[in-house]
Amino acid sequence: MLSKAEIQRLRSLRDKKHREALGLFVIEGEKVVNELLAARHPFEEIYGTASWHGRRTREVSGEEMSRISSFPTPSTVLAVGRLQTHPLEPRALGSGLTLALDGVQDPGNVGTLIRIADWYGLSRVLLSPDCADLHSQKVINASMGSFARMKIHSVDLVAALAEAGVPVLGCDLEGDPVHALEAGEAAVIVIGSEGRGISQAVRARVTRFVTIPRYGQAESLNAAVAAAVVCDNLRRRGRG
Amino acid sequence: MLSKAEIQRLRSLRDKKHREALGLFVIEGEKVVNELLAARHPFEEIYGTASWHGRRTREVSGEEMSRISSFPTPSTVLAVGRLQTHPLEPRALGSGLTLALDGVQDPGNVGTLIRIADWYGLSRVLLSPDCADLHSQKVINASMGSFARMKIHSVDLVAALAEAGVPVLGCDLEGDPVHALEAGEAAVIVIGSEGRGISQAVRARVTRFVTIPRYGQAESLNAAVAAAVVCDNLRRRGRG
């Protein structure tokens, strides 16, 4: 039996401010919990009904699950993880490729961008404070398990980029064509917000603007698509 | 004043079967209607309230708009267009690049893929019958105006590909690395469904499977991201 206090605590984790106060987050659904378990995410608690066949720290009834779940149709599992706050080590950006998200608001975009960083073997992802909340269900869902595999840091992006010591590439509609980009060993790829692009303060830290050549008439590409094309070009030339 | 019959006709266009019976579709919202007008989409009817400052064929009151709108908070404009059924000319696939979508279910993905085809200057998009409905609000929204600029054909994909006469490139997790792909003048790029990839019947028409090299650990890339990376590689080599 879950106590009333336990149910309230679990329900409170839907809100960012309670997540931050308790240092915990919650995630629901068989698919996403299985993805995170496969990536060895160290959950604190896993509440599963009798129909859940994965790892479980506590069995709950269907009725209890419907009380702790935020889903209209509850799944068989709800897991609680610890908020990960990795401080960014000094000079960390000096090695490998970094994806830096500057105010990316859409949770699906943030999750997809983390997945792309994982596909292309980037070393880390930086999130500015005004990005969608990393520990929300939608971000973690969209990351398809990459949330658990990538090093992700929430940082003051302007300060972090000021000390990068490596090329800071800003993806923009105007810039050097990404097809001709010479790729070094280390760089930061900056992706701006869906509506307004890279913020003024971050633009001041960009050392080179890059653009994806356009052959037709669409006005833009979405943030995740643009990031993937830039990563693909950097990796291709790095190995070429 | 809109008559009861007019209101019912407009509301009925939310359903695919009524769209097909009447040969019309409906689209709402200032942003998307402006995008389509900018791309010179020949709307049949444009219903706007007094607050709508764009082209309008009929002024309606706020109360009437709320009766014809499917939005919880209606916008100031609702437009009606004619369903576009372009038959695919024989040997059409022999020129230019074609994007073929095989069972792409998510409307946002279909719209984003049309936008990518437009960015990369592809000649046309083919949709299999089991793709998300082209004339739905979500598809047209996600296309960001490219719906009105691209030639889009709903076709029997297996039959169309059988007569392609050009390389049919199937995007898959196994195949030749896209970085090394030699690009001819004409080709078809096939993108499969989100869940199951390219269907068996369409696979039989693929002349070459291509894959995007992976440098990390994510299991896959989403359909739109994969399509963009393949288009970028084909265009880069075509111009190189």
Tab-separated table of C-alpha atoms in Angstrom:
chain	number	residue	atom	x	y	z
A	1	MET	CA	0.000	0.000	0.000
A	2	LEU	CA	1.262	3.449	-0.884
A	3	SER	CA	0.664	6.017	1.811
A	4	LYS	CA	-1.082	9.265	1.017
A	5	ALA	CA	2.227	11.086	1.561
A	6	GLU	CA	4.022	8.802	-0.895
A	7	ILE	CA	1.346	9.354	-3.523
A	8	GLN	CA	1.554	13.097	-3.040
A	9	ARG	CA	5.328	13.095	-3.276
A	10	LEU	CA	5.237	11.140	-6.557
A	11	ARG	CA	2.545	13.382	-8.013
A	12	SER	CA	4.462	16.505	-6.984
A	13	LEU	CA	7.403	15.455	-9.175
A	14	ARG	CA	5.432	16.454	-12.269
A	15	ASP	CA	6.334	20.055	-11.436
A	16	LYS	CA	9.797	21.358	-12.095
A	17	LYS	CA	10.001	23.283	-8.828
A	18	HIS	CA	9.199	20.167	-6.801
A	19	ARG	CA	11.679	18.141	-8.837
A	20	GLU	CA	14.370	20.654	-7.989
A	21	ALA	CA	13.382	20.827	-4.327
A	22	LEU	CA	13.506	17.036	-3.934
A	23	GLY	CA	16.358	16.408	-6.376
A	24	LEU	CA	14.262	13.749	-8.116
A	25	PHE	CA	12.346	13.292	-11.358
A	26	VAL	CA	9.688	10.855	-12.496
A	27	ILE	CA	9.216	9.036	-15.774
A	28	GLU	CA	6.391	6.738	-16.895
A	29	GLY	CA	5.736	4.221	-19.636
A	30	GLU	CA	7.081	0.785	-20.517
A	31	LYS	CA	8.975	1.888	-23.623
A	32	VAL	CA	10.900	4.771	-22.104
A	33	VAL	CA	11.625	3.022	-18.798
A	34	ASN	CA	12.921	0.002	-20.730
A	35	GLU	CA	15.118	2.284	-22.850
A	36	LEU	CA	16.605	3.897	-19.761
A	37	LEU	CA	17.093	0.552	-18.010
A	38	ALA	CA	18.831	-0.757	-21.142
A	39	ALA	CA	21.149	2.251	-20.909
A	40	ARG	CA	21.741	1.361	-17.216
A	41	HIS	CA	20.139	4.425	-15.747
A	42	PRO	CA	20.389	4.096	-11.936
A	43	PHE	CA	16.770	4.618	-10.911
A	44	GLU	CA	16.074	5.242	-7.237
A	45	GLU	CA	12.638	3.652	-7.261
A	46	ILE	CA	10.607	1.683	-9.794
A	47	TYR	CA	6.905	1.253	-9.152
A	48	GLY	CA	5.373	-1.488	-11.271
A	49	THR	CA	2.040	-3.266	-11.388
A	50	ALA	CA	1.843	-7.061	-11.547
A	51	SER	CA	1.888	-6.750	-15.366
A	52	TRP	CA	5.307	-5.066	-15.389
A	53	HIS	CA	7.990	-7.670	-15.971
A	54	GLY	CA	11.067	-5.481	-15.725
A	55	ARG	CA	13.049	-4.544	-12.629
A	56	ARG	CA	10.846	-3.237	-9.836
A	57	THR	CA	11.511	-1.934	-6.329
A	58	ARG	CA	7.848	-1.790	-5.334
A	59	GLU	CA	4.718	-3.483	-6.586
A	60	VAL	CA	1.616	-1.334	-6.768
A	61	SER	CA	-1.983	-2.113	-7.675
A	62	GLY	CA	-3.578	-0.815	-10.844
A	63	GLU	CA	-5.614	1.553	-8.726
A	64	GLU	CA	-2.500	2.910	-7.003
A	65	MET	CA	-0.790	3.336	-10.370
A	66	SER	CA	-3.721	5.366	-11.645
A	67	ARG	CA	-3.334	7.654	-8.626
A	68	ILE	CA	0.388	8.296	-9.104
A	69	SER	CA	0.298	8.395	-12.918
A	70	SER	CA	-0.121	11.568	-14.950
A	71	PHE	CA	-1.336	9.550	-17.957
A	72	PRO	CA	-5.038	9.378	-18.856
A	73	THR	CA	-4.416	5.660	-19.359
A	74	PRO	CA	-1.680	4.680	-16.898
A	75	SER	CA	1.110	2.363	-17.998
A	76	THR	CA	2.422	-0.490	-15.844
A	77	VAL	CA	5.527	1.325	-14.608
A	78	LEU	CA	6.582	4.618	-13.069
A	79	ALA	CA	10.210	5.215	-12.159
A	80	VAL	CA	11.955	7.827	-10.040
A	81	GLY	CA	15.475	8.983	-10.812
A	82	ARG	CA	17.885	11.394	-9.218
A	83	LEU	CA	18.340	14.771	-10.918
A	84	GLN	CA	21.724	14.718	-12.519
A	85	THR	CA	23.692	17.872	-12.036
A	86	HIS	CA	27.075	17.384	-13.599
A	87	PRO	CA	29.191	20.493	-13.114
A	88	LEU	CA	31.139	21.301	-16.254
A	89	GLU	CA	34.833	20.757	-15.498
A	90	PRO	CA	37.210	23.588	-16.443
A	91	ARG	CA	38.549	23.111	-19.971
A	92	ALA	CA	36.060	20.263	-20.597
A	93	LEU	CA	35.083	21.784	-23.940
A	94	GLY	CA	38.669	21.440	-25.113
A	95	SER	CA	38.132	17.819	-26.113
A	96	GLY	CA	35.563	16.279	-28.411
A	97	LEU	CA	32.463	17.757	-29.980
A	98	THR	CA	29.919	19.589	-27.829
A	99	LEU	CA	26.329	20.386	-28.747
A	100	ALA	CA	25.152	23.612	-27.065
A	101	LEU	CA	21.429	24.421	-27.030
A	102	ASP	CA	20.602	28.087	-26.581
A	103	GLY	CA	16.965	28.485	-25.567
A	104	VAL	CA	15.530	25.500	-27.422
A	105	GLN	CA	11.984	25.590	-26.063
A	106	ASP	CA	10.241	22.587	-27.514
A	107	PRO	CA	10.721	19.482	-25.337
A	108	GLY	CA	10.507	17.191	-28.367
A	109	ASN	CA	13.295	19.157	-30.047
A	110	VAL	CA	15.524	19.023	-26.958
A	111	GLY	CA	15.052	15.234	-26.695
A	112	THR	CA	15.652	14.704	-30.412
A	113	LEU	CA	18.799	16.853	-30.253
A	114	ILE	CA	20.164	14.717	-27.393
A	115	ARG	CA	19.456	11.613	-29.508
A	116	ILE	CA	21.331	13.147	-32.462
A	117	ALA	CA	24.302	14.019	-30.217
A	118	ASP	CA	24.337	10.383	-29.112
A	119	TRP	CA	24.131	9.043	-32.695
A	120	TYR	CA	27.070	11.177	-33.776
A	121	GLY	CA	29.156	10.319	-30.717
A	122	LEU	CA	29.374	13.843	-29.354
A	123	SER	CA	31.093	14.204	-25.989
A	124	ARG	CA	28.446	16.261	-24.219
A	125	VAL	CA	25.364	18.469	-24.504
A	126	LEU	CA	25.047	21.894	-22.873
A	127	LEU	CA	21.644	23.392	-22.118
A	128	SER	CA	21.067	27.071	-21.404
A	129	PRO	CA	18.689	27.713	-18.483
A	130	ASP	CA	15.846	28.745	-20.824
A	131	CYS	CA	15.758	25.425	-22.684
A	132	ALA	CA	12.867	23.003	-22.082
A	133	ASP	CA	13.360	21.192	-18.784
A	134	LEU	CA	15.670	18.222	-19.274
A	135	HIS	CA	13.885	16.092	-16.693
A	136	SER	CA	10.400	16.358	-18.205
A	137	GLN	CA	8.611	13.333	-19.616
A	138	LYS	CA	8.528	14.757	-23.157
A	139	VAL	CA	12.263	15.483	-23.327
A	140	ILE	CA	13.209	12.062	-21.996
A	141	ASN	CA	10.702	10.296	-24.271
A	142	ALA	CA	12.022	12.046	-27.359
A	143	SER	CA	15.635	11.232	-26.479
A	144	MET	CA	14.854	7.506	-26.972
A	145	GLY	CA	17.217	6.425	-24.204
A	146	SER	CA	20.005	8.850	-25.120
A	147	PHE	CA	19.118	10.879	-22.011
A	148	ALA	CA	20.780	8.118	-19.979
A	149	ARG	CA	23.849	7.793	-22.209
A	150	MET	CA	24.876	11.398	-22.830
A	151	LYS	CA	26.654	13.766	-20.476
A	152	ILE	CA	24.276	16.694	-20.224
A	153	HIS	CA	25.080	19.910	-18.402
A	154	SER	CA	22.737	22.797	-17.601
A	155	VAL	CA	25.007	25.826	-17.670
A	156	ASP	CA	25.360	29.550	-18.112
A	157	LEU	CA	26.094	29.201	-21.814
A	158	VAL	CA	27.690	32.598	-22.269
A	159	ALA	CA	30.186	31.973	-19.484
A	160	ALA	CA	30.908	28.411	-20.605
A	161	LEU	CA	31.554	29.480	-24.214
A	162	ALA	CA	33.787	32.347	-23.124
A	163	GLU	CA	36.266	29.770	-21.861
A	164	ALA	CA	35.746	27.183	-24.601
A	165	GLY	CA	39.193	27.573	-26.194
A	166	VAL	CA	37.946	25.751	-29.312
A	167	PRO	CA	35.948	26.858	-32.369
A	168	VAL	CA	32.383	27.814	-31.459
A	169	LEU	CA	30.228	27.183	-34.525
A	170	GLY	CA	26.883	28.994	-34.600
A	171	CYS	CA	24.246	27.445	-36.876
A	172	ASP	CA	22.513	30.270	-38.654
A	173	LEU	CA	20.813	31.141	-41.932
A	174	GLU	CA	23.899	33.145	-42.913
A	175	GLY	CA	27.411	31.815	-42.556
A	176	ASP	CA	30.092	29.678	-44.175
A	177	PRO	CA	28.702	26.647	-46.016
A	178	VAL	CA	28.912	23.609	-43.789
A	179	HIS	CA	29.980	21.439	-46.738
A	180	ALA	CA	33.360	23.157	-46.846
A	181	LEU	CA	33.941	23.258	-43.104
A	182	GLU	CA	37.345	22.064	-41.927
A	183	ALA	CA	36.779	19.945	-38.853
A	184	GLY	CA	39.227	19.920	-36.023
A	185	GLU	CA	39.204	17.468	-33.165
A	186	ALA	CA	37.188	19.683	-30.863
A	187	ALA	CA	34.425	22.221	-31.430
A	188	VAL	CA	31.150	23.456	-30.010
A	189	ILE	CA	28.047	23.440	-32.226
A	190	VAL	CA	25.508	26.055	-31.095
A	191	ILE	CA	21.811	25.641	-31.956
A	192	GLY	CA	19.480	28.565	-31.208
A	193	SER	CA	15.833	28.698	-30.289
A	194	GLU	CA	13.116	27.749	-32.780
A	195	GLY	CA	11.741	31.251	-33.042
A	196	ARG	CA	14.577	33.716	-32.669
A	197	GLY	CA	17.751	31.712	-33.340
A	198	ILE	CA	20.903	32.253	-31.295
A	199	SER	CA	20.605	34.955	-28.612
A	200	GLN	CA	22.678	38.131	-28.835
A	201	ALA	CA	24.811	37.280	-25.794
A	202	VAL	CA	25.672	33.847	-27.169
A	203	ARG	CA	26.261	35.224	-30.693
A	204	ALA	CA	29.067	37.308	-29.209
A	205	ARG	CA	30.829	34.060	-28.235
A	206	VAL	CA	30.456	32.388	-31.645
A	207	THR	CA	33.778	32.259	-33.509
A	208	ARG	CA	32.278	31.195	-36.842
A	209	PHE	CA	28.769	31.113	-38.250
A	210	VAL	CA	27.942	28.137	-40.421
A	211	THR	CA	24.972	27.568	-42.674
A	212	ILE	CA	23.471	24.611	-44.492
A	213	PRO	CA	23.364	25.310	-48.230
A	214	ARG	CA	19.821	25.600	-49.531
A	215	TYR	CA	18.880	24.345	-52.986
A	216	GLY	CA	15.149	25.119	-52.894
A	217	GLN	CA	12.725	27.538	-51.321
A	218	ALA	CA	11.887	26.552	-47.727
A	219	GLU	CA	12.733	29.395	-45.361
A	220	SER	CA	14.460	27.295	-42.732
A	221	LEU	CA	15.113	23.828	-41.378
A	222	ASN	CA	14.082	22.838	-37.896
A	223	ALA	CA	16.620	22.842	-35.082
A	224	ALA	CA	17.105	19.076	-34.866
A	225	VAL	CA	17.452	18.649	-38.613
A	226	ALA	CA	20.007	21.458	-38.801
A	227	ALA	CA	22.052	20.011	-35.935
A	228	ALA	CA	22.133	16.573	-37.548
A	229	VAL	CA	23.313	17.922	-40.891
A	230	VAL	CA	26.098	19.917	-39.213
A	231	CYS	CA	27.181	16.913	-37.112
A	232	ASP	CA	27.164	14.715	-40.212
A	233	ASN	CA	29.442	17.126	-42.063
A	234	LEU	CA	31.861	17.473	-39.152
A	235	ARG	CA	32.079	13.698	-38.636
A	236	ARG	CA	32.446	12.999	-42.357
A	237	ARG	CA	35.381	15.367	-42.683
A	238	GLY	CA	36.905	14.303	-39.393
A	239	ARG	CA	37.140	10.747	-40.719
A	240	GLY	CA	37.682	11.594	-44.389
B	1	MET	CA	-24.366	35.417	-41.936
B	2	LEU	CA	-23.279	31.865	-42.546
B	3	SER	CA	-26.138	29.468	-43.093
B	4	LYS	CA	-26.439	26.321	-41.031
B	5	ALA	CA	-25.600	24.281	-44.134
B	6	GLU	CA	-22.435	26.330	-44.751
B	7	ILE	CA	-21.309	25.854	-41.176
B	8	GLN	CA	-21.913	22.132	-41.405
B	9	ARG	CA	-20.043	21.843	-44.679
B	10	LEU	CA	-17.002	23.647	-43.239
B	11	ARG	CA	-17.046	21.539	-40.083
B	12	SER	CA	-17.354	18.339	-42.101
B	13	LEU	CA	-14.015	19.065	-43.812
B	14	ARG	CA	-12.198	18.074	-40.624
B	15	ASP	CA	-12.813	14.462	-41.631
B	16	LYS	CA	-10.794	12.869	-44.378
B	17	LYS	CA	-13.785	11.075	-45.933
B	18	HIS	CA	-15.710	14.347	-46.264
B	19	ARG	CA	-12.639	16.089	-47.675
B	20	GLU	CA	-12.413	13.424	-50.347
B	21	ALA	CA	-16.145	13.481	-51.072
B	22	LEU	CA	-16.150	17.273	-51.515
B	23	GLY	CA	-12.671	17.565	-53.008
B	24	LEU	CA	-11.846	20.299	-50.497
B	25	PHE	CA	-9.741	20.770	-47.373
B	26	VAL	CA	-9.725	23.332	-44.607
B	27	ILE	CA	-6.858	25.042	-42.821
B	28	GLU	CA	-6.922	27.482	-39.897
B	29	GLY	CA	-4.572	29.924	-38.241
B	30	GLU	CA	-2.945	33.204	-39.196
B	31	LYS	CA	0.587	31.826	-39.467
B	32	VAL	CA	-0.131	28.881	-41.736
B	33	VAL	CA	-2.655	30.725	-43.922
B	34	ASN	CA	-0.138	33.534	-44.370
B	35	GLU	CA	2.567	31.011	-45.301
B	36	LEU	CA	0.322	29.430	-47.918
B	37	LEU	CA	-0.775	32.809	-49.284
B	38	ALA	CA	2.885	33.837	-49.527
B	39	ALA	CA	3.461	30.677	-51.572
B	40	ARG	CA	0.494	31.685	-53.770
B	41	HIS	CA	-1.758	28.828	-52.834
B	42	PRO	CA	-5.024	29.315	-54.755
B	43	PHE	CA	-7.571	29.089	-51.946
B	44	GLU	CA	-11.224	28.675	-52.914
B	45	GLU	CA	-12.598	30.520	-49.901
B	46	ILE	CA	-11.063	32.538	-47.060
B	47	TYR	CA	-13.242	33.269	-44.044
B	48	GLY	CA	-11.812	36.014	-41.861
B	49	THR	CA	-13.032	38.018	-38.905
B	50	ALA	CA	-12.717	41.817	-38.819
B	51	SER	CA	-9.293	41.324	-37.150
B	52	TRP	CA	-7.901	39.387	-40.130
B	53	HIS	CA	-6.016	41.762	-42.399
B	54	GLY	CA	-5.052	39.367	-45.186
B	55	ARG	CA	-7.002	38.431	-48.278
B	56	ARG	CA	-10.570	37.405	-47.477
B	57	THR	CA	-13.509	36.200	-49.549
B	58	ARG	CA	-16.019	36.385	-46.715
B	59	GLU	CA	-16.160	38.268	-43.429
B	60	VAL	CA	-17.506	36.344	-40.466
B	61	SER	CA	-18.225	37.359	-36.887
B	62	GLY	CA	-16.155	36.043	-33.991
B	63	GLU	CA	-19.134	33.931	-32.993
B	64	GLU	CA	-19.396	32.401	-36.476
B	65	MET	CA	-15.669	31.701	-36.505
B	66	SER	CA	-15.964	29.844	-33.232
B	67	ARG	CA	-18.672	27.670	-34.790
B	68	ILE	CA	-16.641	26.717	-37.884
B	69	SER	CA	-13.270	26.460	-36.115
B	70	SER	CA	-11.871	23.240	-34.690
B	71	PHE	CA	-9.561	25.207	-32.374
B	72	PRO	CA	-10.377	25.633	-28.671
B	73	THR	CA	-9.371	29.269	-29.185
B	74	PRO	CA	-10.303	30.130	-32.774
B	75	SER	CA	-7.928	32.188	-34.887
B	76	THR	CA	-9.064	35.032	-37.133
B	77	VAL	CA	-8.955	33.061	-40.387
B	78	LEU	CA	-10.116	29.760	-41.862
B	79	ALA	CA	-9.383	28.930	-45.487
B	80	VAL	CA	-10.709	26.306	-47.864
B	81	GLY	CA	-8.563	24.853	-50.636
B	82	ARG	CA	-9.108	22.331	-53.386
B	83	LEU	CA	-7.631	18.871	-52.873
B	84	GLN	CA	-4.700	18.606	-55.206
B	85	THR	CA	-4.518	15.330	-57.040
B	86	HIS	CA	-1.591	15.489	-59.422
B	87	PRO	CA	-1.314	12.264	-61.378
B	88	LEU	CA	2.284	11.169	-61.696
B	89	GLU	CA	3.272	11.475	-65.339
B	90	PRO	CA	4.944	8.437	-66.932
B	91	ARG	CA	8.742	8.650	-66.586
B	92	ALA	CA	8.413	11.634	-64.212
B	93	LEU	CA	10.860	10.034	-61.781
B	94	GLY	CA	13.511	10.054	-64.508
B	95	SER	CA	14.425	13.646	-63.761
B	96	GLY	CA	15.481	15.277	-60.523
B	97	LEU	CA	15.424	13.973	-56.991
B	98	THR	CA	12.243	12.438	-55.573
B	99	LEU	CA	11.436	11.862	-51.891
B	100	ALA	CA	9.177	8.822	-51.434
B	101	LEU	CA	7.459	8.303	-48.075
B	102	ASP	CA	6.421	4.719	-47.364
B	103	GLY	CA	3.897	4.648	-44.521
B	104	VAL	CA	5.149	7.648	-42.558
B	105	GLN	CA	2.359	7.870	-39.976
B	106	ASP	CA	3.128	10.934	-37.910
B	107	PRO	CA	1.626	14.099	-39.458
B	108	GLY	CA	4.418	16.249	-38.036
B	109	ASN	CA	7.006	14.010	-39.695
B	110	VAL	CA	5.206	14.124	-43.062
B	111	GLY	CA	5.052	17.919	-42.932
B	112	THR	CA	8.688	18.247	-41.862
B	113	LEU	CA	9.761	15.884	-44.655
B	114	ILE	CA	7.945	18.034	-47.229
B	115	ARG	CA	9.763	21.080	-45.807
B	116	ILE	CA	13.117	19.283	-46.118
B	117	ALA	CA	12.332	18.296	-49.732
B	118	ASP	CA	11.625	21.962	-50.422
B	119	TRP	CA	14.861	23.159	-48.726
B	120	TYR	CA	16.949	20.752	-50.784
B	121	GLY	CA	15.182	21.597	-54.036
B	122	LEU	CA	13.792	18.134	-54.672
B	123	SER	CA	11.501	17.796	-57.691
B	124	ARG	CA	8.607	16.011	-55.986
B	125	VAL	CA	7.351	14.051	-53.000
B	126	LEU	CA	5.497	10.733	-53.278
B	127	LEU	CA	3.224	9.527	-50.478
B	128	SER	CA	2.058	5.937	-50.103
B	129	PRO	CA	-1.660	5.600	-49.237
B	130	ASP	CA	-0.867	4.684	-45.610
B	131	CYS	CA	1.010	7.921	-44.862
B	132	ALA	CA	-0.605	10.564	-42.654
B	133	ASP	CA	-3.218	12.485	-44.625
B	134	LEU	CA	-1.551	15.247	-46.624
B	135	HIS	CA	-4.496	17.609	-46.262
B	136	SER	CA	-4.677	17.546	-42.460
B	137	GLN	CA	-3.975	20.622	-40.372
B	138	LYS	CA	-0.932	19.058	-38.670
B	139	VAL	CA	0.789	18.044	-41.904
B	140	ILE	CA	0.257	21.438	-43.516
B	141	ASN	CA	1.328	23.291	-40.341
B	142	ALA	CA	4.562	21.307	-40.076
B	143	SER	CA	5.397	21.891	-43.745
B	144	MET	CA	5.774	25.631	-43.013
B	145	GLY	CA	4.387	26.656	-46.391
B	146	SER	CA	6.254	24.000	-48.378
B	147	PHE	CA	2.944	22.180	-48.852
B	148	ALA	CA	2.056	24.895	-51.367
B	149	ARG	CA	5.414	24.908	-53.150
B	150	MET	CA	6.167	21.212	-53.628
B	151	LYS	CA	4.657	18.819	-56.150
B	152	ILE	CA	3.176	16.089	-53.991
B	153	HIS	CA	1.648	12.907	-55.361
B	154	SER	CA	-0.319	10.241	-53.500
B	155	VAL	CA	0.518	7.050	-55.358
B	156	ASP	CA	0.800	3.291	-55.284
B	157	LEU	CA	4.465	3.425	-54.327
B	158	VAL	CA	5.331	-0.123	-55.403
B	159	ALA	CA	3.965	0.458	-58.895
B	160	ALA	CA	5.557	3.895	-59.207
B	161	LEU	CA	8.993	2.620	-58.147
B	162	ALA	CA	8.791	-0.354	-60.514
B	163	GLU	CA	8.910	2.092	-63.406
B	164	ALA	CA	11.340	4.592	-61.850
B	165	GLY	CA	14.245	3.876	-64.222
B	166	VAL	CA	16.635	5.631	-61.809
B	167	PRO	CA	18.413	4.528	-58.617
B	168	VAL	CA	15.957	3.897	-55.772
B	169	LEU	CA	17.818	4.543	-52.526
B	170	GLY	CA	16.289	2.986	-49.418
B	171	CYS	CA	17.292	4.623	-46.124
B	172	ASP	CA	17.919	1.855	-43.646
B	173	LEU	CA	20.057	0.964	-40.638
B	174	GLU	CA	22.124	-1.308	-42.885
B	175	GLY	CA	23.453	-0.227	-46.254
B	176	ASP	CA	26.212	1.635	-48.047
B	177	PRO	CA	27.489	4.681	-46.136
B	178	VAL	CA	25.814	7.790	-47.446
B	179	HIS	CA	29.073	9.745	-47.202
B	180	ALA	CA	30.513	7.780	-50.113
B	181	LEU	CA	27.413	7.809	-52.283
B	182	GLU	CA	27.934	8.824	-55.887
B	183	ALA	CA	25.078	11.089	-56.826
B	184	GLY	CA	23.619	11.033	-60.304
B	185	GLU	CA	21.230	13.622	-61.648
B	186	ALA	CA	18.131	11.641	-60.739
B	187	ALA	CA	17.250	9.308	-57.878
B	188	VAL	CA	14.448	8.381	-55.524
B	189	ILE	CA	15.081	8.536	-51.765
B	190	VAL	CA	12.760	6.182	-49.862
B	191	ILE	CA	11.958	6.813	-46.184
B	192	GLY	CA	10.050	4.126	-44.292
B	193	SER	CA	7.616	4.311	-41.408
B	194	GLU	CA	8.713	5.342	-37.924
B	195	GLY	CA	8.104	1.942	-36.415
B	196	ARG	CA	8.834	-0.694	-39.007
B	197	GLY	CA	10.978	1.017	-41.631
B	198	ILE	CA	10.471	0.340	-45.342
B	199	SER	CA	7.731	-2.209	-46.131
B	200	GLN	CA	8.605	-5.552	-47.746
B	201	ALA	CA	6.876	-4.714	-51.027
B	202	VAL	CA	8.745	-1.427	-51.351
B	203	ARG	CA	12.055	-3.005	-50.278
B	204	ALA	CA	11.801	-5.223	-53.335
B	205	ARG	CA	11.932	-2.070	-55.498
B	206	VAL	CA	14.945	-0.524	-53.754
B	207	THR	CA	18.067	-0.737	-55.909
B	208	ARG	CA	20.492	0.289	-53.153
B	209	PHE	CA	20.210	0.584	-49.393
B	210	VAL	CA	22.025	3.503	-47.827
B	211	THR	CA	22.796	4.191	-44.214
B	212	ILE	CA	24.000	7.143	-42.204
B	213	PRO	CA	27.258	6.294	-40.439
B	214	ARG	CA	26.831	6.200	-36.680
B	215	TYR	CA	29.626	7.359	-34.375
B	216	GLY	CA	27.865	6.859	-31.036
B	217	GLN	CA	25.208	4.719	-29.449
B	218	ALA	CA	21.697	5.919	-30.333
B	219	GLU	CA	19.717	3.132	-31.999
B	220	SER	CA	18.272	5.214	-34.799
B	221	LEU	CA	17.613	8.692	-36.139
B	222	ASN	CA	14.110	9.919	-36.784
B	223	ALA	CA	12.690	9.853	-40.289
B	224	ALA	CA	12.994	13.573	-40.994
B	225	VAL	CA	16.547	13.806	-39.674
B	226	ALA	CA	17.613	10.809	-41.763
B	227	ALA	CA	16.038	12.231	-44.915
B	228	ALA	CA	17.779	15.578	-44.445
B	229	VAL	CA	21.200	13.991	-43.967
B	230	VAL	CA	20.755	11.875	-47.100
B	231	CYS	CA	19.571	14.891	-49.146
B	232	ASP	CA	22.507	16.939	-47.867
B	233	ASN	CA	24.984	14.285	-48.977
B	234	LEU	CA	23.389	13.895	-52.413
B	235	ARG	CA	23.301	17.641	-53.018
B	236	ARG	CA	26.835	18.181	-51.754
B	237	ARG	CA	28.228	15.573	-54.125
B	238	GLY	CA	26.007	16.675	-57.001
B	239	ARG	CA	27.552	20.149	-56.837
B	240	GLY	CA	31.030	19.116	-55.687
